[in-house]
Coordinates of C-alpha atoms in Angstrom, one line a residue:
M145 CA 0.0 0.0 0.0
K146 CA 1.3 3.4 -0.9
E147 CA 0.7 6.8 0.8
Y148 CA 0.2 10.2 -0.6
L149 CA 0.8 13.3 1.6
I150 CA -1.9 15.9 0.8
Y151 CA -0.3 19.3 0.1
K152 CA -0.3 21.8 2.9
T153 CA -2.3 19.6 5.3
G154 CA -0.1 16.8 6.6
Y155 CA -3.0 14.4 5.9
I156 CA -2.1 11.0 4.5
M157 CA -4.2 9.2 2.0
R158 CA -3.4 5.6 1.3
Y159 CA -4.0 3.7 -1.9
H160 CA -3.2 0.6 -3.9
D161 CA -1.7 1.1 -7.4
F162 CA -1.8 -2.0 -9.5
P163 CA 0.2 -1.9 -12.8
G164 CA -1.3 -2.0 -16.2
E165 CA -0.7 -0.5 -19.6
D166 CA -4.3 0.3 -20.6
I167 CA -6.2 3.4 -19.5
P168 CA -6.0 3.8 -15.7
I169 CA -9.1 3.3 -13.6
L170 CA -9.4 5.3 -10.3
F171 CA -11.8 3.6 -7.9
I172 CA -13.6 5.8 -5.3
H173 CA -15.4 3.8 -2.6
G174 CA -18.6 4.7 -0.8
L175 CA -19.4 5.5 2.9
G176 CA -18.6 2.6 5.2
C177 CA -16.2 1.1 2.6
A178 CA -12.5 1.4 1.7
G179 CA -10.7 0.8 -1.5
S180 CA -8.2 -1.3 0.3
F181 CA -10.8 -3.7 1.6
D182 CA -13.6 -3.6 -1.0
Y183 CA -12.0 -3.4 -4.4
P184 CA -8.8 -5.6 -4.6
E185 CA -10.9 -8.6 -5.7
V186 CA -12.7 -6.4 -8.3
A187 CA -9.4 -4.9 -9.5
A188 CA -7.9 -8.4 -9.9
Q189 CA -10.6 -9.6 -12.5
D190 CA -9.1 -10.8 -15.7
S191 CA -11.1 -8.2 -17.8
L192 CA -9.4 -5.4 -15.9
K193 CA -5.9 -6.8 -15.6
N194 CA -4.5 -4.7 -18.5
H195 CA -5.7 -1.5 -16.9
R196 CA -3.7 0.4 -14.3
R197 CA -6.0 0.2 -11.2
I198 CA -5.8 2.8 -8.5
L199 CA -7.8 2.1 -5.3
V200 CA -8.0 4.9 -2.9
D201 CA -9.0 5.0 0.8
L202 CA -10.6 8.4 1.2
L203 CA -9.7 10.4 4.2
G204 CA -11.6 9.0 7.2
A205 CA -11.7 5.5 5.7
G206 CA -9.6 2.3 5.7
Y207 CA -5.9 3.0 6.2
S208 CA -6.0 6.7 5.3
G209 CA -5.7 9.4 7.9
K210 CA -8.8 10.4 10.0
P211 CA -8.1 14.0 10.8
N212 CA -10.5 15.7 13.2
D213 CA -10.2 19.1 11.4
F214 CA -11.0 17.8 7.9
T215 CA -14.5 18.8 6.7
Y216 CA -15.3 15.5 4.9
T217 CA -17.4 17.2 2.3
V218 CA -17.8 15.8 -1.2
E219 CA -16.1 18.9 -2.6
D220 CA -13.1 18.7 -0.2
H221 CA -12.6 15.0 -1.1
A222 CA -12.7 15.9 -4.8
R223 CA -10.2 18.7 -4.2
Y224 CA -7.4 16.5 -2.7
L225 CA -8.1 13.7 -5.3
Q226 CA -7.6 16.3 -8.0
E227 CA -4.2 17.1 -6.5
F228 CA -3.5 13.3 -6.2
I229 CA -4.3 12.7 -9.9
S230 CA -2.0 15.6 -10.9
S231 CA 0.8 14.1 -8.8
L232 CA 0.4 10.8 -10.6
N233 CA 0.5 12.6 -13.9
L234 CA -2.5 10.6 -15.1
G235 CA -3.5 11.2 -18.7
P236 CA -6.9 10.1 -19.8
F237 CA -8.3 7.9 -17.0
I238 CA -11.6 6.2 -16.1
L239 CA -13.3 7.3 -12.9
F240 CA -15.3 4.7 -11.0
G241 CA -17.4 5.9 -8.1
H242 CA -19.7 3.8 -5.8
S243 CA -22.3 5.3 -3.5
L244 CA -20.8 8.4 -1.8
G245 CA -17.8 7.8 -4.1
G246 CA -20.1 8.5 -7.0
A247 CA -20.9 12.0 -5.7
V248 CA -17.2 12.6 -5.2
A249 CA -16.5 11.3 -8.7
L250 CA -19.0 13.8 -10.1
A251 CA -17.3 16.7 -8.3
L252 CA -13.9 15.4 -9.3
A253 CA -15.1 15.0 -13.0
D254 CA -15.8 18.7 -13.0
K255 CA -12.3 19.5 -11.9
C256 CA -10.5 17.0 -14.3
R257 CA -12.4 17.7 -17.5
D258 CA -9.2 17.6 -19.6
R259 CA -8.0 14.3 -18.3
L260 CA -11.3 12.3 -17.9
H261 CA -11.9 9.6 -20.4
Q262 CA -15.0 7.9 -18.9
I263 CA -17.0 7.9 -15.7
I264 CA -18.7 4.9 -14.2
L265 CA -21.3 5.4 -11.4
S266 CA -22.6 2.5 -9.3
E267 CA -25.4 3.1 -6.8
S268 CA -24.4 6.7 -6.8
N269 CA -25.7 9.4 -4.5
W270 CA -26.5 12.4 -6.6
I271 CA -25.6 15.8 -5.3
K272 CA -26.3 19.3 -6.7
A273 CA -23.0 19.7 -8.5
P274 CA -21.6 21.5 -11.5
R275 CA -22.5 20.1 -14.9
V276 CA -20.7 16.8 -15.6
P277 CA -18.1 17.4 -18.3
Q278 CA -18.6 15.9 -21.6
V279 CA -16.7 12.6 -21.7
S280 CA -16.3 10.1 -24.5
T281 CA -18.7 7.7 -22.9
L282 CA -21.0 7.6 -19.8
L283 CA -21.1 4.1 -18.3
I284 CA -23.7 3.0 -15.8
L285 CA -22.9 -0.2 -13.9
K286 CA -25.8 -2.6 -14.0
C287 CA -24.3 -5.7 -12.5
K288 CA -22.7 -7.1 -9.4
T289 CA -19.2 -7.5 -10.8
L290 CA -17.2 -4.9 -12.6
S291 CA -16.1 -6.1 -15.9
I292 CA -15.9 -4.5 -19.3
E293 CA -18.3 -7.1 -20.7
N294 CA -20.9 -6.2 -18.1
L295 CA -21.0 -2.5 -18.8
T296 CA -23.7 -0.7 -20.7
S297 CA -22.5 2.2 -22.8
W298 CA -24.7 5.2 -23.8

């Protein structure tokens, strides 16, 4: 597990970064979950093995820091994830958000318009957010397991 020090805060976000040559997928978990616990099995599926897979533990979850002075708003999660994406120098990437992670993904999509290739929302909570950027494809997960074959493309 790797760690990322969030600029000017001292907060530590932890994450898994599994190698792959295809477009990276950033997984954002929901409330009561953690990327380190809930997504390694998903990320290990054969249909995703060619993708770089990045599984974050949001602040307050899993192995990441749990600072008392962080606001834990959707917007603030999106803000440090934007910084994280820039630090990894991700080019086009796929953004996957589940539950609360879906709301964070929407806010993050607005901040990363120039880098976002696709967004996948699973059981997402909707928030009043800026307009979702135009992406090449909007994918809605309609299955229990994440695999390219099980996605419906609009």
